[in-house]
Amino acid sequence: MVAILGIETSCDETAAAIVDDGHDIRSSVVSSQVDLHARFGGVVPEIASRAHAELVGGVVAEALVEAGADLTDLDAVAACHGPGLAGALLVGVSAAKALALTLDIPYVGVNHLEAHLHAAWLEDPSVELPLAVLIVSGGHTMVVIVEEDARYRLIGQTVDDAAGEAFDKVARFLGLGYPGGPAIDRLAREGDPTAIEFPRPMLHDGFDFSFSGLKTAVLHHVRRHPDVEVRDVAASFQEAVVDVLLAKLVGAADEAGARTLVIGGGVAANSRLRSRLVEAAEESGRPALLPRVALCTDNGAMIAATAWWRLRSDGPTPLGCGAFPSLRLPTTD
Amino acid sequence: MLVLAIETATPRVSVALGRNGAVLGDVSLDGGRRHAEQLVPAIKYLCDELDIDLDQLAAVAVGLGPGLFTGLRVGVTTARLMAQALRIPMIGVPTLDLIAYPLRHTSRTVVSVVDARRKEVFFACYQPVPGGVQRSSEYEVGTPDGLAGELEARGEDALLAGDGALLYAAQLGALDRVELAGPGAAPPSAAALVELATARYEREEFSLPADVHPLYLRRSDAEIEWDRKGR
Ligand SMILES: [Zn+2]
């Protein structure tokens, strides 16, 4: 049995988890900084980095307690080393390397995007490959095909804003506060998703995404129709985003012959996206795997699980390795 | 009593191991601003070469800044997690103190000045006392002009040290009764950290890892901007 501690500090969650053999989650602790950033309407890197530095030691200690484990039970320590906010990543990387040095066990630097892909295996180790995975968050929007032996093909990604960013910006404009995703999700439940016909950017145009134009369309519509019901705007905007996301995911799955549809990332917590994905999967004749929300949003378990695979294939990461703020997904083509 | 000293508040990464206050060895790397890459390998190198096992440590000492925010976080986080894993106490010492301490044999006021970027400096004033220096000002952040004004108001003979003093040498060195210490006195001294930390350890003035905090002295730009707009 191999027990790995995974640390995640790439954005605004300070998280740590202990996972056995890449799939058995013994503990997972997430300390969210949402409240610290709320008044600024977005994540402030310097505030995030300071908070990570204050929180990481306690979050690691809590993950150990929750797992009923001692530091000496660990076989390796992993941290997300990119992509993400430079100063934030360095806190997690420093914490993990300090533990690896002190405990004399391997350190593993993990790619955040690869970790989101691994959440599928954490949810269901028997999931059928290839997977078509939609990673969608405040920082990322991409469709990846996952094949045997952790081989990845990036099929499409956003050319401007990430979907989560569009949610935040629209929510801010509508006066719904931060973070925008949950606020719009909540309000949209009372609204009519067909009330306003917002554009579906690049719907039938390859597999890349664009959300900047949709965001602008929402702004214009509300300026022109000041009396519009905000809940209808929220529902119609959300519907347009979900339409595009699912069309690209299913289209990519068709093209690549993927067996399973998967979502990950913070926006994968969106209730409309989740229910519509189940429908889309039925229509397209393949199952959908929806990892529980705690595995979709940033967490330490996905870092620890990915580290187990990476340790077996690539061995430890040198202690002289730092962070890589614009790290890309390692793809095969 | 074995102590590991870590100082990363300036572009220099500095690590020392000391026994009973005497430095057994130290590693300093300049200029790269690659704290996160260099710190842990430097600690490992030092321990390997001195044949010291980390379990033998009695405490981890760390420079608290003020200085480079990212460097500070790397140093403080590394020190904290090591102390946490080893279940030993920590001793945090402000970086400005580590610049002043080696100059304790002067009779003048010692002023530590660290580059704070954005045309500002972090600084503090110290008076030599038997066995060390005693701080006689707050830890401050301000413009070199502000510091010059404060030095003129004090009207004392002063010795300025630190990378901030070197950066603004033309302006600060031109002041009456002020002399600049050379580049050798600029970096915060890991040897001073060993000495000061050992003395504090012996007086049982140590902290739990969770109680050791970096000394930022300046808020994030977003918060400053927020207040400036009066929201
Ligand atoms: Zn993420």
Coordinates of C-alpha atoms and ligand atoms in Angstrom, one line a residue:
Chain A
M1 CA 0.0 0.0 0.0
V2 CA 1.3 3.5 -0.9
A3 CA 0.0 6.4 1.0
I4 CA 0.4 9.8 -0.7
L5 CA -0.3 13.3 0.7
G6 CA -1.5 15.7 -2.0
I7 CA -1.3 19.4 -1.5
E8 CA -3.2 21.9 -3.8
T9 CA -2.7 25.7 -3.7
S10 CA -2.9 26.8 -7.3
C11 CA -5.7 29.3 -6.9
D12 CA -8.0 30.1 -4.0
E13 CA -8.5 26.7 -2.3
T14 CA -5.9 25.5 0.2
A15 CA -6.3 21.7 0.1
A16 CA -4.7 18.6 1.3
A17 CA -5.7 14.9 1.1
I18 CA -4.3 11.5 1.8
V19 CA -5.0 8.8 -0.9
D20 CA -3.9 5.2 -0.8
D21 CA -2.7 3.5 -4.0
G22 CA -4.1 6.3 -6.2
H23 CA -7.7 5.6 -5.6
D24 CA -8.6 5.1 -1.9
I25 CA -9.3 8.6 -0.4
R26 CA -8.6 8.4 3.3
S27 CA -9.1 12.1 3.9
S28 CA -9.6 15.3 2.0
V29 CA -9.6 18.8 3.5
V30 CA -10.4 22.0 1.6
S31 CA -10.1 25.5 3.1
S32 CA -11.7 27.9 0.7
Q33 CA -10.7 31.6 0.6
V34 CA -13.8 32.7 -1.3
D35 CA -14.7 35.2 1.5
L36 CA -11.3 36.9 1.3
H37 CA -11.7 37.6 -2.4
A38 CA -15.4 38.3 -2.5
R39 CA -15.2 42.1 -2.2
F40 CA -12.7 42.3 -5.1
G41 CA -15.0 40.3 -7.4
G42 CA -12.2 37.8 -8.2
V43 CA -9.1 36.1 -6.9
V44 CA -6.4 38.5 -5.9
P45 CA -3.0 36.7 -6.3
E46 CA -1.2 38.4 -3.4
I47 CA -4.1 37.8 -1.0
A48 CA -4.4 34.2 -2.1
S49 CA -0.6 33.6 -1.6
R50 CA -0.7 35.0 1.9
A51 CA -3.7 33.0 2.8
H52 CA -2.2 29.8 1.5
A53 CA 1.0 30.4 3.5
E54 CA -1.1 30.9 6.7
L55 CA -3.4 27.9 6.0
V56 CA -1.3 25.1 4.5
G57 CA 0.3 23.7 7.6
G58 CA -3.0 23.5 9.4
V59 CA -4.8 21.9 6.4
V60 CA -2.0 19.3 6.1
A61 CA -2.3 18.5 9.9
E62 CA -6.1 18.2 9.5
A63 CA -5.8 15.8 6.6
L64 CA -3.6 13.6 8.7
V65 CA -6.0 13.6 11.6
E66 CA -9.0 12.9 9.4
A67 CA -7.1 9.9 7.9
G68 CA -6.0 8.7 11.3
A69 CA -2.5 8.8 9.9
D70 CA 0.9 10.0 11.1
L71 CA 3.4 11.8 8.9
T72 CA 5.6 8.7 9.2
D73 CA 2.9 6.6 7.5
L74 CA 3.4 8.6 4.3
D75 CA 5.2 7.2 1.3
A76 CA 5.4 10.3 -0.8
V77 CA 4.3 14.0 -0.8
A78 CA 2.8 15.7 -3.8
A79 CA 1.9 19.2 -4.7
C80 CA 0.3 20.9 -7.6
H81 CA 3.2 22.7 -9.4
G82 CA 1.2 24.3 -12.2
P83 CA -0.6 25.7 -14.0
G84 CA -1.8 28.4 -11.5
L85 CA -0.9 31.6 -9.7
A86 CA 2.9 31.7 -9.3
G87 CA 3.0 32.9 -5.7
A88 CA 0.2 30.5 -4.7
L89 CA 1.8 27.5 -6.3
L90 CA 5.1 28.1 -4.6
V91 CA 3.5 27.8 -1.1
G92 CA 2.2 24.3 -1.8
V93 CA 5.4 23.3 -3.6
S94 CA 7.5 24.6 -0.6
A95 CA 5.3 22.8 1.9
A96 CA 5.5 19.5 0.0
K97 CA 9.3 19.7 -0.5
A98 CA 9.9 20.6 3.1
L99 CA 7.9 17.5 4.2
A100 CA 9.6 15.2 1.6
L101 CA 13.0 16.4 2.8
T102 CA 12.2 16.0 6.4
L103 CA 10.5 12.6 6.1
D104 CA 13.1 11.4 3.5
I105 CA 10.3 10.3 1.0
P106 CA 9.8 11.2 -2.6
Y107 CA 8.3 14.6 -3.8
V108 CA 6.0 14.6 -6.8
G109 CA 5.1 17.8 -8.6
V110 CA 1.7 17.3 -10.2
N111 CA 0.0 19.1 -13.2
H112 CA -3.3 20.6 -12.1
L113 CA -5.1 19.8 -15.4
E114 CA -4.0 16.2 -15.3
A115 CA -5.2 16.0 -11.7
H116 CA -8.7 17.2 -12.8
L117 CA -8.7 14.4 -15.4
H118 CA -7.8 11.9 -12.7
A119 CA -10.9 12.8 -10.6
A120 CA -12.8 10.5 -13.0
W121 CA -10.8 7.4 -11.8
L122 CA -11.1 8.5 -8.2
E123 CA -14.9 8.5 -8.7
D124 CA -15.1 5.3 -10.6
P125 CA -11.9 3.2 -11.1
S126 CA -13.7 0.9 -13.6
V127 CA -14.7 3.8 -15.9
E128 CA -14.5 2.8 -19.6
L129 CA -11.8 4.4 -21.7
P130 CA -11.4 6.4 -23.8
L131 CA -13.0 9.3 -21.9
A132 CA -14.1 12.6 -23.3
V133 CA -13.5 15.0 -20.4
L134 CA -14.7 18.6 -20.2
I135 CA -12.5 20.6 -17.7
V136 CA -14.4 23.8 -17.0
S137 CA -13.5 26.3 -14.3
G138 CA -12.6 29.9 -13.6
G139 CA -9.3 29.4 -15.2
H140 CA -9.8 26.7 -17.8
T141 CA -12.2 25.5 -20.5
M142 CA -11.1 22.5 -22.5
V143 CA -12.1 19.1 -23.9
V144 CA -9.6 16.3 -23.5
I145 CA -9.7 12.7 -24.7
V146 CA -8.1 10.4 -22.2
E147 CA -6.8 7.1 -23.6
E148 CA -5.1 4.0 -22.1
D149 CA -1.9 4.6 -20.1
A150 CA -2.9 8.2 -19.2
R151 CA -2.4 9.5 -22.8
Y152 CA -4.2 12.8 -23.4
R153 CA -5.3 14.5 -26.5
L154 CA -6.4 18.2 -26.2
I155 CA -9.3 18.5 -28.6
G156 CA -10.4 22.1 -28.0
Q157 CA -10.0 25.0 -25.5
T158 CA -11.2 28.5 -25.0
V159 CA -9.8 31.2 -27.2
D160 CA -10.7 34.0 -24.7
D161 CA -12.5 33.8 -21.3
A162 CA -12.9 30.6 -19.3
A163 CA -16.5 29.6 -18.8
G164 CA -16.2 30.2 -15.0
E165 CA -14.8 33.7 -15.8
A166 CA -17.9 34.4 -17.9
F167 CA -20.1 33.3 -15.0
D168 CA -18.2 35.7 -12.6
K169 CA -18.3 38.6 -15.0
V170 CA -22.0 38.2 -15.8
A171 CA -22.9 37.7 -12.1
R172 CA -20.9 40.9 -11.2
F173 CA -22.8 42.8 -13.9
L174 CA -26.1 41.5 -12.7
G175 CA -25.2 42.5 -9.1
L176 CA -25.2 38.9 -7.9
G177 CA -21.8 39.0 -6.1
Y178 CA -18.9 36.7 -6.1
P179 CA -18.4 33.8 -6.9
G180 CA -20.7 34.1 -9.9
G181 CA -21.2 30.4 -10.7
P182 CA -23.3 29.4 -7.6
A183 CA -25.2 32.7 -7.7
I184 CA -26.3 32.3 -11.3
D185 CA -27.0 28.6 -10.8
R186 CA -29.3 29.4 -7.9
L187 CA -31.2 32.2 -9.5
A188 CA -31.5 30.4 -12.9
R189 CA -33.6 27.7 -11.2
E190 CA -36.4 30.3 -10.9
G191 CA -35.9 31.7 -14.4
D192 CA -36.9 30.7 -18.0
P193 CA -33.9 29.4 -19.9
T194 CA -35.7 30.1 -23.2
A195 CA -36.6 33.7 -22.4
I196 CA -33.7 35.3 -24.2
E197 CA -32.0 33.8 -27.3
F198 CA -28.3 34.6 -26.5
P199 CA -25.7 33.6 -29.0
R200 CA -24.1 30.2 -28.8
P201 CA -20.5 31.2 -29.8
M202 CA -18.6 28.8 -32.2
L203 CA -21.3 26.2 -31.6
H204 CA -20.7 24.4 -34.9
D205 CA -17.2 25.7 -35.5
G206 CA -14.6 23.1 -34.4
F207 CA -14.0 22.3 -30.8
D208 CA -12.6 25.5 -29.4
F209 CA -14.7 27.7 -27.2
S210 CA -15.3 31.5 -26.9
F211 CA -17.3 33.2 -24.2
S212 CA -16.3 36.8 -24.5
G213 CA -18.9 37.6 -27.1
L214 CA -21.7 35.9 -25.0
K215 CA -20.7 37.9 -22.0
T216 CA -21.0 41.1 -24.1
A217 CA -24.3 40.0 -25.5
V218 CA -25.7 39.7 -22.0
L219 CA -24.4 43.1 -21.1
H220 CA -26.0 44.7 -24.2
H221 CA -29.3 42.9 -23.7
V222 CA -29.6 44.1 -20.1
R223 CA -28.7 47.7 -21.0
R224 CA -31.3 47.7 -23.8
H225 CA -34.0 46.1 -21.6
P226 CA -33.5 47.5 -18.1
D227 CA -36.8 45.9 -17.0
V228 CA -35.8 42.4 -17.9
E229 CA -36.2 39.7 -15.2
V230 CA -32.7 39.0 -13.8
R231 CA -33.5 35.4 -13.2
D232 CA -34.4 35.0 -16.9
V233 CA -31.1 36.6 -17.9
A234 CA -29.3 34.2 -15.6
A235 CA -31.2 31.1 -16.8
S236 CA -30.8 32.1 -20.5
F237 CA -27.1 32.9 -20.1
Q238 CA -26.5 29.7 -18.3
E239 CA -28.4 27.7 -20.9
A240 CA -26.2 29.2 -23.7
V241 CA -23.0 28.3 -21.9
V242 CA -24.3 24.7 -21.2
D243 CA -25.4 24.3 -24.8
V244 CA -22.0 25.1 -26.1
L245 CA -20.1 23.1 -23.5
L246 CA -22.1 20.0 -24.1
A247 CA -22.2 20.3 -27.9
K248 CA -18.4 20.4 -27.9
L249 CA -18.0 17.6 -25.4
V250 CA -20.4 15.3 -27.3
G251 CA -18.9 16.3 -30.7
A252 CA -15.4 15.5 -29.4
A253 CA -16.5 12.2 -28.0
D254 CA -18.1 11.3 -31.4
E255 CA -15.0 12.3 -33.3
A256 CA -12.6 10.4 -31.0
G257 CA -14.8 7.4 -30.4
A258 CA -14.9 8.1 -26.6
R259 CA -16.9 5.6 -24.5
T260 CA -17.7 7.9 -21.5
L261 CA -18.5 11.6 -21.0
V262 CA -16.9 13.2 -18.0
I263 CA -16.8 16.7 -16.4
G264 CA -14.4 18.3 -14.0
G265 CA -13.4 21.7 -12.7
G266 CA -15.3 24.2 -10.6
V267 CA -18.1 24.9 -13.1
A268 CA -18.8 21.1 -13.1
A269 CA -20.6 21.9 -9.9
N270 CA -23.3 23.7 -11.9
S271 CA -26.6 21.9 -11.5
R272 CA -27.9 22.6 -14.9
L273 CA -24.7 21.4 -16.6
R274 CA -24.9 18.2 -14.5
S275 CA -28.5 17.4 -15.3
R276 CA -28.2 18.3 -19.0
L277 CA -25.0 16.2 -19.3
V278 CA -27.0 13.2 -18.1
E279 CA -29.6 13.8 -20.8
A280 CA -26.9 14.4 -23.5
A281 CA -25.2 11.2 -22.5
E282 CA -28.5 9.2 -22.9
E283 CA -29.0 10.8 -26.3
S284 CA -25.5 10.0 -27.5
G285 CA -25.7 6.4 -26.2
R286 CA -22.8 6.5 -23.8
P287 CA -22.7 6.8 -20.1
A288 CA -21.8 10.1 -18.2
L289 CA -19.5 10.1 -15.2
L290 CA -20.2 13.0 -12.9
P291 CA -17.6 13.0 -10.2
R292 CA -19.1 14.3 -6.9
V293 CA -18.7 18.1 -6.6
A294 CA -15.9 17.8 -4.0
L295 CA -13.8 16.0 -6.6
C296 CA -14.7 18.4 -9.4
T297 CA -13.6 21.6 -7.6
D298 CA -10.0 21.9 -6.6
N299 CA -8.9 19.4 -4.0
G300 CA -5.9 17.5 -2.7
A301 CA -7.2 14.1 -3.5
M302 CA -6.9 14.5 -7.2
I303 CA -3.3 15.7 -6.7
A304 CA -2.4 12.7 -4.5
A305 CA -4.1 10.2 -7.0
T306 CA -2.3 11.7 -10.0
A307 CA 1.0 11.6 -8.1
W308 CA 0.6 7.9 -7.5
W309 CA 0.5 7.3 -11.3
R310 CA 3.3 9.8 -12.0
L311 CA 5.5 8.3 -9.4
R312 CA 5.1 4.8 -11.0
S313 CA 5.8 6.1 -14.5
D314 CA 8.3 8.9 -14.1
G315 CA 9.6 8.5 -10.5
P316 CA 10.1 11.4 -8.0
T317 CA 10.4 15.1 -9.0
P318 CA 13.8 16.6 -8.1
L319 CA 13.8 18.8 -5.0
G320 CA 15.3 21.6 -7.2
C321 CA 12.1 21.8 -9.2
G322 CA 9.9 24.9 -8.7
A323 CA 6.5 25.9 -9.9
F324 CA 5.3 26.4 -13.5
P325 CA 2.5 29.0 -13.7
S326 CA 1.7 28.3 -17.3
L327 CA 2.3 24.6 -17.4
R328 CA 0.3 22.7 -20.2
L329 CA -1.3 19.4 -20.2
P330 CA 1.2 16.7 -21.4
T331 CA -0.4 15.6 -24.6
T332 CA 0.5 12.8 -27.0
D333 CA 0.1 14.7 -30.3
Chain B
M1 CA 21.7 22.4 20.6
L2 CA 21.4 22.2 16.9
V3 CA 19.5 24.9 14.9
L4 CA 18.7 25.2 11.2
A5 CA 18.5 28.8 10.0
I6 CA 16.7 29.9 6.9
E7 CA 16.7 33.4 5.4
T8 CA 15.0 34.1 2.1
A9 CA 13.6 37.7 2.4
T10 CA 16.0 39.2 -0.1
P11 CA 17.2 37.9 -3.5
R12 CA 19.7 35.8 -1.6
V13 CA 18.8 32.3 -0.4
S14 CA 20.8 31.6 2.8
V15 CA 20.8 28.5 5.0
A16 CA 23.0 27.7 8.0
L17 CA 23.4 25.0 10.6
G18 CA 24.6 25.9 14.0
R19 CA 25.5 24.1 17.2
N20 CA 25.2 26.0 20.5
G21 CA 25.3 29.3 18.6
A22 CA 28.3 28.6 16.4
V23 CA 27.9 28.1 12.7
L24 CA 28.9 24.7 11.5
G25 CA 28.3 25.6 7.9
D26 CA 26.3 27.8 5.6
V27 CA 25.2 28.0 2.0
S28 CA 24.3 31.3 0.3
L29 CA 23.1 31.7 -3.3
D30 CA 22.7 35.1 -4.8
G31 CA 20.8 36.9 -7.4
G32 CA 18.6 34.3 -9.0
R33 CA 15.4 34.9 -7.0
R34 CA 14.8 31.2 -7.3
H35 CA 14.1 30.7 -3.6
A36 CA 11.6 27.8 -4.1
E37 CA 14.1 25.9 -6.3
Q38 CA 17.2 26.5 -4.3
L39 CA 16.2 26.4 -0.6
V40 CA 15.4 22.7 0.0
P41 CA 18.4 21.5 -2.1
A42 CA 20.6 23.9 -0.1
I43 CA 19.3 22.5 3.2
K44 CA 19.9 18.9 2.0
Y45 CA 23.4 19.7 0.8
L46 CA 24.3 21.3 4.1
C47 CA 23.0 18.4 6.1
D48 CA 24.6 15.8 3.9
E49 CA 28.0 17.5 4.0
L50 CA 27.9 18.0 7.7
D51 CA 26.6 14.5 8.2
I52 CA 23.7 15.9 10.2
D53 CA 20.3 14.1 10.4
L54 CA 17.3 16.4 10.5
D55 CA 16.0 14.5 13.6
Q56 CA 18.9 16.0 15.5
L57 CA 17.6 19.5 15.2
A58 CA 16.3 21.3 18.3
A59 CA 14.7 24.2 16.4
V60 CA 14.2 25.8 13.0
A61 CA 14.9 29.5 12.8
V62 CA 13.6 31.7 10.0
G63 CA 14.0 35.3 8.9
L64 CA 10.6 36.9 8.9
G65 CA 11.2 39.8 6.6
P66 CA 10.2 42.4 5.6
G67 CA 11.4 41.7 2.1
L68 CA 10.4 39.9 -1.0
F69 CA 6.9 38.5 -0.4
T70 CA 7.4 35.3 -2.4
G71 CA 10.8 34.6 -1.0
L72 CA 9.4 35.1 2.5
R73 CA 6.6 32.7 2.0
V74 CA 8.9 30.1 0.6
G75 CA 11.2 30.4 3.7
V76 CA 8.5 30.6 6.3
T77 CA 6.4 27.8 4.7
T78 CA 9.5 25.5 4.4
A79 CA 10.6 26.3 8.0
R80 CA 7.1 25.8 9.4
L81 CA 6.4 22.4 7.7
M82 CA 9.8 21.1 8.7
A83 CA 9.2 22.2 12.3
Q84 CA 5.7 20.7 12.2
A85 CA 7.1 17.4 10.8
L86 CA 9.9 17.2 13.3
R87 CA 7.7 18.4 16.2
I88 CA 10.2 21.0 17.2
P89 CA 9.8 24.7 18.0
M90 CA 10.5 27.6 15.7
I91 CA 12.2 31.0 16.2
G92 CA 11.3 33.8 13.9
V93 CA 13.6 36.8 13.7
P94 CA 12.9 39.9 11.6
T95 CA 15.3 40.2 8.6
L96 CA 16.2 43.8 9.5
D97 CA 17.6 42.6 12.8
L98 CA 19.8 40.1 11.0
I99 CA 21.4 43.0 9.0
A100 CA 22.0 45.2 12.1
Y101 CA 23.3 42.5 14.5
P102 CA 26.7 42.0 12.8
L103 CA 27.4 45.7 13.0
R104 CA 26.9 45.8 16.8
H105 CA 30.5 46.8 17.5
T106 CA 30.0 50.3 16.1
S107 CA 29.1 53.2 18.5
R108 CA 26.7 54.7 15.9
T109 CA 23.1 54.2 15.2
V110 CA 22.7 51.2 12.9
V111 CA 20.0 51.4 10.2
S112 CA 19.0 48.3 8.3
V113 CA 17.5 49.2 4.9
V114 CA 16.0 46.6 2.6
D115 CA 14.8 47.3 -1.0
A116 CA 11.0 47.2 -0.9
R117 CA 10.5 47.7 -4.7
R118 CA 8.3 50.4 -6.1
K119 CA 10.9 53.0 -5.0
E120 CA 10.4 52.3 -1.3
V121 CA 12.5 50.7 1.4
F122 CA 11.9 48.7 4.5
F123 CA 14.0 50.0 7.4
A124 CA 14.6 50.1 11.2
C125 CA 17.1 51.8 13.5
Y126 CA 19.2 50.1 16.2
Q127 CA 21.4 51.2 19.0
P128 CA 24.4 49.1 19.9
V129 CA 24.2 47.6 23.4
P130 CA 26.5 45.1 25.2
G131 CA 26.2 41.8 23.3
G132 CA 24.0 43.1 20.5
V133 CA 21.7 45.8 19.2
Q134 CA 18.5 47.2 20.5
R135 CA 15.9 48.4 18.0
S136 CA 15.0 52.1 18.5
S137 CA 12.3 52.5 15.8
E138 CA 9.3 50.6 14.4
Y139 CA 9.8 48.4 11.4
E140 CA 8.9 50.8 8.7
V141 CA 8.2 51.1 5.0
G142 CA 8.7 54.4 3.1
T143 CA 10.5 56.3 0.4
P144 CA 14.2 56.9 0.5
D145 CA 13.3 60.6 0.9
G146 CA 11.2 59.7 4.0
L147 CA 14.1 57.7 5.5
A148 CA 16.5 60.6 4.7
G149 CA 14.2 63.0 6.5
E150 CA 14.0 60.7 9.5
L151 CA 17.8 60.4 9.7
E152 CA 18.2 64.1 9.5
A153 CA 15.7 64.6 12.3
R154 CA 17.5 62.1 14.5
G155 CA 20.8 64.0 13.9
E156 CA 22.8 61.0 15.1
D157 CA 25.9 59.4 13.5
A158 CA 24.5 56.5 11.6
L159 CA 25.7 53.4 9.7
L160 CA 23.4 52.2 7.0
A161 CA 23.4 48.6 5.8
G162 CA 21.4 46.4 3.5
D163 CA 20.5 46.2 -0.2
G164 CA 18.2 49.2 0.1
A165 CA 21.1 51.3 1.4
L166 CA 23.2 50.2 -1.6
L167 CA 20.4 50.9 -4.1
Y168 CA 19.9 54.4 -2.8
A169 CA 23.6 55.0 -1.9
A170 CA 23.9 58.2 -3.9
Q171 CA 21.0 59.8 -2.0
L172 CA 21.5 58.3 1.5
G173 CA 25.3 58.4 1.5
A174 CA 25.3 62.1 0.8
L175 CA 23.6 62.9 4.1
D176 CA 25.5 64.5 6.9
R177 CA 26.8 62.1 9.7
V178 CA 25.7 59.1 7.6
E179 CA 28.0 56.3 6.4
L180 CA 27.2 53.3 4.3
A181 CA 28.5 49.9 5.2
G182 CA 29.9 48.1 2.2
P183 CA 28.2 45.4 0.1
G184 CA 29.6 42.7 2.4
A185 CA 27.2 43.9 5.1
A186 CA 24.2 44.1 2.9
P187 CA 22.7 40.6 3.0
P188 CA 20.9 39.4 6.1
S189 CA 23.3 37.1 7.9
A190 CA 22.3 33.5 8.4
A191 CA 25.1 33.3 11.0
A192 CA 23.4 36.1 12.9
L193 CA 20.2 34.1 12.7
V194 CA 21.9 31.1 14.3
E195 CA 23.3 33.2 17.1
L196 CA 20.1 35.2 17.8
A197 CA 17.9 32.1 17.6
T198 CA 20.1 30.1 19.9
A199 CA 20.0 32.8 22.5
R200 CA 16.2 32.9 22.3
Y201 CA 16.0 29.2 22.4
E202 CA 18.0 29.2 25.6
R203 CA 15.6 31.7 27.1
E204 CA 12.7 29.5 25.8
E205 CA 11.5 32.3 23.6
F206 CA 10.2 30.1 20.8
S207 CA 7.0 29.6 18.9
L208 CA 4.7 27.0 17.5
P209 CA 4.9 26.8 13.7
A210 CA 1.3 28.2 13.4
D211 CA 2.4 31.3 15.4
V212 CA 5.2 32.3 13.1
H213 CA 4.1 34.9 10.5
P214 CA 5.9 36.8 7.8
L215 CA 6.4 40.5 8.4
Y216 CA 4.9 42.0 5.2
L217 CA 4.5 45.6 6.3
R218 CA 2.6 46.3 3.2
R219 CA -0.8 45.1 2.1
S220 CA -1.6 43.7 -1.3
D221 CA -2.1 46.2 -4.2
A222 CA -5.7 45.3 -4.4
E223 CA -6.4 46.2 -0.8
I224 CA -4.4 49.5 -1.1
E225 CA -6.3 50.4 -4.2
W226 CA -9.6 49.5 -2.5
D227 CA -9.0 51.9 0.3
R228 CA -7.7 54.6 -2.0
K229 CA -11.0 54.6 -3.8
G230 CA -12.6 54.9 -0.5
R231 CA -15.0 52.0 -1.0
Ligands
ZN1 ZN -8.8 23.5 -11.0

